[in-house]
Amino acid sequence: MRFLNICTIALGLAFPASVWSDFEPFPATPEGQKYSNEVSFQALSNYTDIAWAMYADAVRDVVRFNMAVYYFRKDPGSETFQDAKDLWIEARKTYGKTECFRFSETPIDQLGLEILINAWPVDESYIDYTRDDPNSGIVNQPDRYPKINSVYLPKLNEQGGEANVSTGWHTIEFLLWGQDLNPDGPGNRPWTDFTTAKNADRRMTYLVTATEVLRSHLVTVSEEWNPASYDGGAGEFFIRSPARIIRSIMTGIASIAGHEIASERHAAAIRSGSQEDERSCFSDTTHNDLVANMEGLEAILFGKFISKSGKVVIDGKGMIDIIASADKEHADRMKAQFLTAKMHIEAIPTPFDQVIVAPADSEGRKNIDKAIASLWEFVDSISDAEEFMELNNRLQ
């Protein structure tokens, strides 16, 4: 199923042909509906355009990272190893923006690929050696795991437990950085782990294969948004009413902002007090993840996306504009709440794991507390918007 022409198809199917004129690109807003069909049409069209542009950026960067891993395999050394790590960081930042499409009945979840792309937490000992067990993991147990290839690795993902992650960003991160045993910095895996160490050949094969699998999965998700490859199929998503599409997107935004960013990625880490409870714990780049997540949400909320090249690709209506068409004051309040949270997240000192163990009255911790509070206010406002827009009454 292709997800591009969501608005065009959904609005067309949701209203009888009699309400269309020869020149209207969308049906007139029916009497009693709180929000504008015209604004919805524009915002939902932008939403799909942003998804395609955002995932296209992510694919380009993961391909660059993949090539760096190939260069490292061809010419292993400290410089090529560092290049691979640097490009993992860049690709990860670009991918982080796309998380705004989670929990919204879009391809990343419907295809079942998210757990293969971005699963967390990770049990390091399922992948490779750890300080406590030099013979652990898929890498070091050829008798138990004889094959390391693009078919077998995804089958091992979460086999026997949720933390038994064998593919995706964080598996590759661990292969590149190793365990983070340094309280003041990231992991420090030596590049010779891939050349002269025990099972070096299997470790190199694992790194290359996991990177190829990640690239393949991202391409698959990206192509679902590609306007050039729209297959015309009237999948379930397309025959939903506009109200259901809008509510699905708003549910996704609330889930990412509240459950994920405020709760799982901030509050849970602070409560545990453990540096290992940050998401990108091996590379100490969690701050990048959080900023990228907020940038992705900002793009679909306000309808503006700036590509990795710095070019403004889309600039129009966003989800906030749909809400504003029903209640501008409420939409302005939501905008302020979101931008306040984004400001506080961007002000959190790096690396994030140092803030986790910092005193409760430190500036970093205060910024986290303020960000969490603003995010939950924003989430509550989304719920209020769903209610006064009467989205539940219009679901089909």
Short mmCIF file of C-alpha atoms in Angstrom, two decimals:
data_model
loop_
_atom_site.label_atom_id
_atom_site.label_comp_id
_atom_site.label_asym_id
_atom_site.label_seq_id
_atom_site.Cartn_x
_atom_site.Cartn_y
_atom_site.Cartn_z
CA MET A 1 0.00 0.00 0.00
CA ARG A 2 1.22 3.51 -0.79
CA PHE A 3 0.44 6.31 1.60
CA LEU A 4 1.01 9.40 -0.49
CA ASN A 5 -2.34 10.70 -1.65
CA ILE A 6 -3.95 10.29 1.75
CA CYS A 7 -5.83 13.55 1.67
CA THR A 8 -6.97 13.47 -1.93
CA ILE A 9 -8.30 9.94 -1.77
CA ALA A 10 -9.72 10.05 1.75
CA LEU A 11 -11.59 13.28 1.25
CA GLY A 12 -12.89 12.07 -2.08
CA LEU A 13 -14.20 8.84 -0.64
CA ALA A 14 -15.63 10.41 2.49
CA PHE A 15 -18.05 12.75 0.70
CA PRO A 16 -20.56 12.14 -2.11
CA ALA A 17 -19.70 13.36 -5.59
CA SER A 18 -22.55 15.86 -5.45
CA VAL A 19 -20.62 18.10 -3.08
CA TRP A 20 -17.78 18.53 -5.59
CA SER A 21 -17.75 21.18 -8.29
CA ASP A 22 -15.67 21.08 -11.43
CA PHE A 23 -13.08 23.36 -9.87
CA GLU A 24 -13.03 22.38 -6.21
CA PRO A 25 -9.97 20.34 -5.12
CA PHE A 26 -11.73 19.38 -1.88
CA PRO A 27 -15.33 19.13 -0.64
CA ALA A 28 -16.87 22.08 1.17
CA THR A 29 -16.71 21.92 4.94
CA PRO A 30 -20.03 20.35 6.02
CA GLU A 31 -22.31 22.24 8.38
CA GLY A 32 -21.45 21.61 12.00
CA GLN A 33 -17.86 20.47 11.38
CA LYS A 34 -15.50 22.41 13.64
CA TYR A 35 -12.44 22.39 11.39
CA SER A 36 -11.89 23.43 7.78
CA ASN A 37 -11.75 20.87 4.98
CA GLU A 38 -9.64 23.26 2.92
CA VAL A 39 -6.99 23.56 5.64
CA SER A 40 -7.15 19.80 6.29
CA PHE A 41 -6.58 19.07 2.62
CA GLN A 42 -3.50 21.30 2.55
CA ALA A 43 -2.09 20.05 5.85
CA LEU A 44 -2.54 16.36 5.10
CA SER A 45 -1.00 16.81 1.66
CA ASN A 46 1.99 18.49 3.30
CA TYR A 47 2.16 15.71 5.88
CA THR A 48 2.69 13.09 3.19
CA ASP A 49 5.13 15.28 1.27
CA ILE A 50 7.14 15.83 4.44
CA ALA A 51 7.18 12.09 5.12
CA TRP A 52 8.62 11.37 1.67
CA ALA A 53 11.22 14.14 1.96
CA MET A 54 12.20 13.16 5.50
CA TYR A 55 12.59 9.46 4.75
CA ALA A 56 14.46 10.26 1.54
CA ASP A 57 16.98 12.23 3.62
CA ALA A 58 17.25 9.30 6.04
CA VAL A 59 17.90 6.85 3.20
CA ARG A 60 20.58 9.07 1.66
CA ASP A 61 22.44 9.29 4.96
CA VAL A 62 22.18 5.60 5.75
CA VAL A 63 23.59 4.82 2.29
CA ARG A 64 26.54 7.12 3.04
CA PHE A 65 27.03 5.30 6.33
CA ASN A 66 26.78 1.94 4.57
CA MET A 67 29.51 3.00 2.15
CA ALA A 68 31.75 4.05 5.05
CA VAL A 69 31.35 0.56 6.54
CA TYR A 70 32.37 -0.92 3.19
CA TYR A 71 35.45 1.31 3.14
CA PHE A 72 36.32 0.16 6.63
CA ARG A 73 36.01 -3.49 5.56
CA LYS A 74 38.19 -2.84 2.52
CA ASP A 75 40.82 -0.78 4.36
CA PRO A 76 40.45 -1.31 8.13
CA GLY A 77 42.18 1.22 10.31
CA SER A 78 41.58 3.93 12.89
CA GLU A 79 40.62 6.56 10.31
CA THR A 80 38.13 4.47 8.34
CA PHE A 81 36.67 3.18 11.61
CA GLN A 82 36.18 6.73 12.88
CA ASP A 83 34.61 7.72 9.57
CA ALA A 84 32.07 4.93 9.96
CA LYS A 85 31.22 6.08 13.48
CA ASP A 86 30.92 9.72 12.41
CA LEU A 87 28.54 8.82 9.58
CA TRP A 88 26.48 6.59 11.90
CA ILE A 89 25.97 9.68 14.09
CA GLU A 90 24.92 11.80 11.12
CA ALA A 91 22.57 9.16 9.73
CA ARG A 92 21.08 8.59 13.15
CA LYS A 93 20.24 12.29 13.52
CA THR A 94 18.49 12.31 10.16
CA TYR A 95 16.52 9.18 11.01
CA GLY A 96 15.50 10.62 14.39
CA LYS A 97 13.30 13.19 12.67
CA THR A 98 11.20 10.44 11.08
CA GLU A 99 10.07 9.10 14.44
CA CYS A 100 7.28 11.68 14.28
CA PHE A 101 5.43 9.22 12.02
CA ARG A 102 5.28 6.48 14.64
CA PHE A 103 1.99 5.40 16.25
CA SER A 104 -0.02 7.05 13.46
CA GLU A 105 -1.02 3.95 11.45
CA THR A 106 1.70 4.67 8.91
CA PRO A 107 4.20 2.28 7.24
CA ILE A 108 6.89 2.32 9.94
CA ASP A 109 4.51 0.52 12.30
CA GLN A 110 2.15 -1.21 9.88
CA LEU A 111 4.98 -3.01 8.08
CA GLY A 112 6.33 -4.28 11.40
CA LEU A 113 9.80 -2.91 10.66
CA GLU A 114 10.25 -0.52 13.59
CA ILE A 115 11.41 -3.29 15.93
CA LEU A 116 14.01 -4.29 13.34
CA ILE A 117 15.15 -0.70 12.77
CA ASN A 118 15.13 0.95 16.19
CA ALA A 119 14.50 -1.61 18.94
CA TRP A 120 15.69 -0.73 22.45
CA PRO A 121 16.82 -1.70 25.11
CA VAL A 122 19.68 -3.88 23.88
CA ASP A 123 21.28 -6.80 25.68
CA GLU A 124 24.88 -6.43 24.55
CA SER A 125 25.70 -10.03 25.47
CA TYR A 126 23.23 -11.25 22.85
CA ILE A 127 25.35 -9.60 20.13
CA ASP A 128 29.01 -9.76 21.15
CA TYR A 129 31.40 -10.06 24.04
CA THR A 130 31.02 -8.02 27.22
CA ARG A 131 33.34 -7.32 30.10
CA ASP A 132 31.64 -10.06 32.11
CA ASP A 133 31.57 -12.67 29.34
CA PRO A 134 34.24 -12.64 26.61
CA ASN A 135 32.55 -15.53 24.79
CA SER A 136 29.00 -14.22 24.65
CA GLY A 137 26.84 -13.24 21.74
CA ILE A 138 26.05 -14.21 18.18
CA VAL A 139 29.55 -13.15 17.12
CA ASN A 140 31.33 -15.51 19.48
CA GLN A 141 29.08 -18.57 19.28
CA PRO A 142 29.39 -19.98 15.76
CA ASP A 143 28.12 -23.39 16.86
CA ARG A 144 24.85 -21.86 18.07
CA TYR A 145 24.64 -19.16 15.40
CA PRO A 146 26.39 -20.56 12.33
CA LYS A 147 24.98 -18.02 9.89
CA ILE A 148 25.38 -14.26 9.87
CA ASN A 149 23.48 -13.00 6.85
CA SER A 150 20.60 -10.71 5.89
CA VAL A 151 18.04 -13.50 6.19
CA TYR A 152 19.15 -14.95 9.50
CA LEU A 153 19.86 -11.79 11.53
CA PRO A 154 16.29 -10.38 11.37
CA LYS A 155 14.95 -13.80 12.45
CA LEU A 156 17.08 -13.59 15.58
CA ASN A 157 15.68 -10.19 16.55
CA GLU A 158 13.96 -10.31 19.96
CA GLN A 159 14.16 -14.11 19.89
CA GLY A 160 13.90 -15.26 23.49
CA GLY A 161 13.38 -11.78 24.93
CA GLU A 162 12.61 -8.16 24.06
CA ALA A 163 16.19 -7.07 24.77
CA ASN A 164 17.66 -9.73 22.46
CA VAL A 165 18.05 -7.20 19.67
CA SER A 166 20.05 -8.37 16.66
CA THR A 167 19.39 -5.65 14.06
CA GLY A 168 18.93 -1.91 13.81
CA TRP A 169 20.56 1.30 14.91
CA HIS A 170 21.51 0.29 18.43
CA THR A 171 22.93 -3.10 17.47
CA ILE A 172 25.20 -1.35 14.99
CA GLU A 173 25.99 1.32 17.57
CA PHE A 174 27.19 -1.37 20.00
CA LEU A 175 29.27 -3.03 17.28
CA LEU A 176 30.97 0.29 16.56
CA TRP A 177 31.46 1.63 20.09
CA GLY A 178 31.28 -1.44 22.32
CA GLN A 179 30.12 -1.27 25.91
CA ASP A 180 30.13 2.15 27.49
CA LEU A 181 32.26 1.45 30.56
CA ASN A 182 33.50 5.03 30.77
CA PRO A 183 31.34 7.27 33.02
CA ASP A 184 32.78 10.35 31.31
CA GLY A 185 32.53 9.33 27.67
CA PRO A 186 31.26 6.82 25.09
CA GLY A 187 32.36 3.25 24.50
CA ASN A 188 35.81 2.71 23.08
CA ARG A 189 35.85 -0.46 21.00
CA PRO A 190 39.21 -0.84 19.23
CA TRP A 191 39.10 -1.12 15.45
CA THR A 192 41.30 -4.21 15.75
CA ASP A 193 38.24 -6.06 17.08
CA PHE A 194 37.38 -6.38 13.38
CA THR A 195 40.82 -7.53 12.19
CA THR A 196 42.93 -9.42 14.71
CA ALA A 197 40.70 -10.11 17.73
CA LYS A 198 38.93 -13.39 18.37
CA ASN A 199 36.13 -13.94 15.82
CA ALA A 200 37.10 -10.72 14.03
CA ASP A 201 35.85 -12.03 10.69
CA ARG A 202 32.41 -12.81 12.11
CA ARG A 203 32.29 -9.40 13.81
CA MET A 204 33.09 -7.65 10.52
CA THR A 205 30.48 -9.73 8.73
CA TYR A 206 27.94 -8.82 11.39
CA LEU A 207 28.69 -5.08 11.11
CA VAL A 208 28.42 -5.09 7.32
CA THR A 209 25.29 -7.25 7.26
CA ALA A 210 23.46 -5.32 9.99
CA THR A 211 24.20 -2.08 8.12
CA GLU A 212 22.86 -3.51 4.86
CA VAL A 213 19.73 -4.76 6.61
CA LEU A 214 19.13 -1.34 8.15
CA ARG A 215 19.51 0.30 4.75
CA SER A 216 17.11 -2.18 3.16
CA HIS A 217 14.45 -1.68 5.81
CA LEU A 218 14.65 2.10 5.59
CA VAL A 219 14.34 1.96 1.81
CA THR A 220 11.24 -0.20 2.19
CA VAL A 221 9.57 2.27 4.54
CA SER A 222 10.64 5.24 2.44
CA GLU A 223 9.19 3.77 -0.76
CA GLU A 224 5.78 3.53 0.86
CA TRP A 225 5.72 7.34 0.78
CA ASN A 226 7.20 7.74 -2.71
CA PRO A 227 4.71 9.58 -4.98
CA ALA A 228 6.37 8.08 -8.05
CA SER A 229 5.63 4.54 -6.95
CA TYR A 230 2.04 4.96 -5.80
CA ASP A 231 0.29 1.75 -6.87
CA GLY A 232 -3.28 3.02 -6.82
CA GLY A 233 -4.43 0.44 -4.32
CA ALA A 234 -7.28 1.56 -2.08
CA GLY A 235 -5.79 0.14 1.08
CA GLU A 236 -7.45 0.44 4.47
CA PHE A 237 -5.68 3.70 5.25
CA PHE A 238 -7.09 5.40 2.14
CA ILE A 239 -10.74 4.62 2.83
CA ARG A 240 -10.69 6.08 6.32
CA SER A 241 -12.52 9.30 6.88
CA PRO A 242 -10.50 12.52 7.07
CA ALA A 243 -11.42 12.72 10.76
CA ARG A 244 -9.87 9.33 11.41
CA ILE A 245 -6.71 10.24 9.52
CA ILE A 246 -6.39 13.49 11.48
CA ARG A 247 -6.98 11.72 14.76
CA SER A 248 -4.47 8.97 13.90
CA ILE A 249 -1.81 11.61 13.26
CA MET A 250 -2.68 13.50 16.43
CA THR A 251 -2.52 10.25 18.42
CA GLY A 252 0.93 9.60 17.00
CA ILE A 253 2.13 13.09 17.88
CA ALA A 254 0.81 12.73 21.42
CA SER A 255 2.42 9.30 21.82
CA ILE A 256 5.84 10.46 20.65
CA ALA A 257 5.75 13.69 22.67
CA GLY A 258 4.32 12.17 25.84
CA HIS A 259 4.96 8.46 26.21
CA GLU A 260 8.24 8.41 24.30
CA ILE A 261 10.08 11.73 24.69
CA ALA A 262 8.70 12.97 28.03
CA SER A 263 8.31 9.63 29.79
CA GLU A 264 10.55 6.92 28.33
CA ARG A 265 13.42 9.07 27.06
CA HIS A 266 13.56 11.67 29.84
CA ALA A 267 11.65 10.79 33.02
CA ALA A 268 12.54 7.07 33.06
CA ALA A 269 16.24 7.81 32.68
CA ILE A 270 16.16 10.38 35.47
CA ARG A 271 14.24 8.05 37.79
CA SER A 272 16.71 5.21 37.31
CA GLY A 273 19.77 7.39 37.79
CA SER A 274 21.68 5.00 35.50
CA GLN A 275 23.77 6.34 32.65
CA GLU A 276 22.89 3.20 30.67
CA ASP A 277 19.22 4.19 30.56
CA GLU A 278 19.80 6.73 27.82
CA ARG A 279 18.81 5.55 24.36
CA SER A 280 22.05 5.92 22.42
CA CYS A 281 24.12 4.85 25.39
CA PHE A 282 27.11 3.29 23.59
CA SER A 283 27.94 6.44 21.59
CA ASP A 284 26.65 8.99 24.13
CA THR A 285 24.61 10.74 21.42
CA THR A 286 21.15 10.66 23.03
CA HIS A 287 20.93 14.45 22.92
CA ASN A 288 21.01 14.26 19.11
CA ASP A 289 18.10 11.81 19.19
CA LEU A 290 15.96 14.07 21.36
CA VAL A 291 16.61 17.20 19.32
CA ALA A 292 15.92 15.32 16.07
CA ASN A 293 12.66 13.91 17.47
CA MET A 294 11.48 17.42 18.27
CA GLU A 295 12.53 18.71 14.85
CA GLY A 296 10.47 15.99 13.20
CA LEU A 297 7.41 16.83 15.28
CA GLU A 298 7.91 20.51 14.55
CA ALA A 299 7.88 19.81 10.80
CA ILE A 300 4.52 18.03 10.76
CA LEU A 301 2.96 20.37 13.32
CA PHE A 302 3.83 23.54 11.39
CA GLY A 303 4.00 22.16 7.84
CA LYS A 304 7.59 23.19 7.14
CA PHE A 305 10.50 20.89 6.39
CA ILE A 306 14.09 21.88 5.75
CA SER A 307 16.11 19.09 4.14
CA LYS A 308 19.57 17.98 5.17
CA SER A 309 20.96 20.22 2.42
CA GLY A 310 19.40 23.27 4.09
CA LYS A 311 16.76 23.75 1.39
CA VAL A 312 13.18 24.49 2.45
CA VAL A 313 11.42 21.59 0.74
CA ILE A 314 7.89 22.08 2.10
CA ASP A 315 6.41 25.21 3.64
CA GLY A 316 2.66 25.30 4.12
CA LYS A 317 -0.08 24.12 6.42
CA GLY A 318 0.55 21.72 9.30
CA MET A 319 -1.49 19.89 11.90
CA ILE A 320 -1.56 22.99 14.11
CA ASP A 321 -3.33 24.83 11.29
CA ILE A 322 -6.14 22.24 11.24
CA ILE A 323 -6.62 22.80 14.97
CA ALA A 324 -6.43 26.58 14.48
CA SER A 325 -9.22 26.41 11.93
CA ALA A 326 -11.42 25.19 14.80
CA ASP A 327 -9.93 27.23 17.66
CA LYS A 328 -7.02 29.59 16.97
CA GLU A 329 -6.46 30.46 20.63
CA HIS A 330 -6.09 26.82 21.56
CA ALA A 331 -3.72 26.22 18.64
CA ASP A 332 -1.56 29.18 19.67
CA ARG A 333 -1.37 27.76 23.19
CA MET A 334 -0.28 24.37 21.82
CA LYS A 335 2.36 26.02 19.67
CA ALA A 336 3.79 27.84 22.70
CA GLN A 337 3.81 24.66 24.78
CA PHE A 338 5.64 22.70 22.10
CA LEU A 339 8.22 25.38 21.33
CA THR A 340 8.90 25.82 25.06
CA ALA A 341 9.57 22.09 25.41
CA LYS A 342 11.82 22.14 22.33
CA MET A 343 13.78 25.10 23.73
CA HIS A 344 14.41 23.29 27.03
CA ILE A 345 15.44 20.05 25.29
CA GLU A 346 17.91 21.89 23.09
CA ALA A 347 19.35 23.52 26.23
CA ILE A 348 20.09 20.19 27.98
CA PRO A 349 23.88 19.87 28.32
CA THR A 350 25.69 17.11 26.47
CA PRO A 351 26.34 14.29 26.90
CA PHE A 352 22.88 13.39 28.17
CA ASP A 353 24.16 10.64 30.48
CA GLN A 354 25.99 13.24 32.57
CA VAL A 355 22.67 15.00 33.23
CA ILE A 356 21.15 11.71 34.40
CA VAL A 357 23.62 11.55 37.29
CA ALA A 358 23.72 15.30 37.95
CA PRO A 359 22.14 16.82 41.10
CA ALA A 360 18.40 17.45 40.95
CA ASP A 361 18.96 21.21 41.21
CA SER A 362 21.47 21.37 38.33
CA GLU A 363 20.59 23.43 35.26
CA GLY A 364 20.47 20.35 33.07
CA ARG A 365 17.99 18.59 35.33
CA LYS A 366 15.89 21.75 35.57
CA ASN A 367 15.71 21.91 31.79
CA ILE A 368 14.59 18.28 31.66
CA ASP A 369 11.89 18.93 34.28
CA LYS A 370 10.64 21.96 32.36
CA ALA A 371 10.70 20.07 29.06
CA ILE A 372 8.69 17.19 30.56
CA ALA A 373 6.12 19.57 32.04
CA SER A 374 5.69 21.46 28.75
CA LEU A 375 5.40 18.25 26.75
CA TRP A 376 2.64 16.89 28.99
CA GLU A 377 0.80 20.21 28.79
CA PHE A 378 1.06 19.91 25.02
CA VAL A 379 -0.24 16.33 25.08
CA ASP A 380 -3.19 17.36 27.24
CA SER A 381 -3.93 20.11 24.73
CA ILE A 382 -3.96 17.57 21.88
CA SER A 383 -6.56 15.58 23.81
CA ASP A 384 -8.63 18.72 24.32
CA ALA A 385 -8.39 19.51 20.60
CA GLU A 386 -9.64 16.05 19.65
CA GLU A 387 -12.62 16.63 21.90
CA PHE A 388 -13.67 20.08 20.73
CA MET A 389 -13.04 19.12 17.10
CA GLU A 390 -15.44 16.20 17.72
CA LEU A 391 -13.12 13.79 15.92
CA ASN A 392 -14.54 10.79 17.77
CA ASN A 393 -18.01 11.58 16.43
CA ARG A 394 -16.75 11.62 12.84
CA LEU A 395 -14.64 8.45 12.77
CA GLN A 396 -15.45 5.91 10.07
#
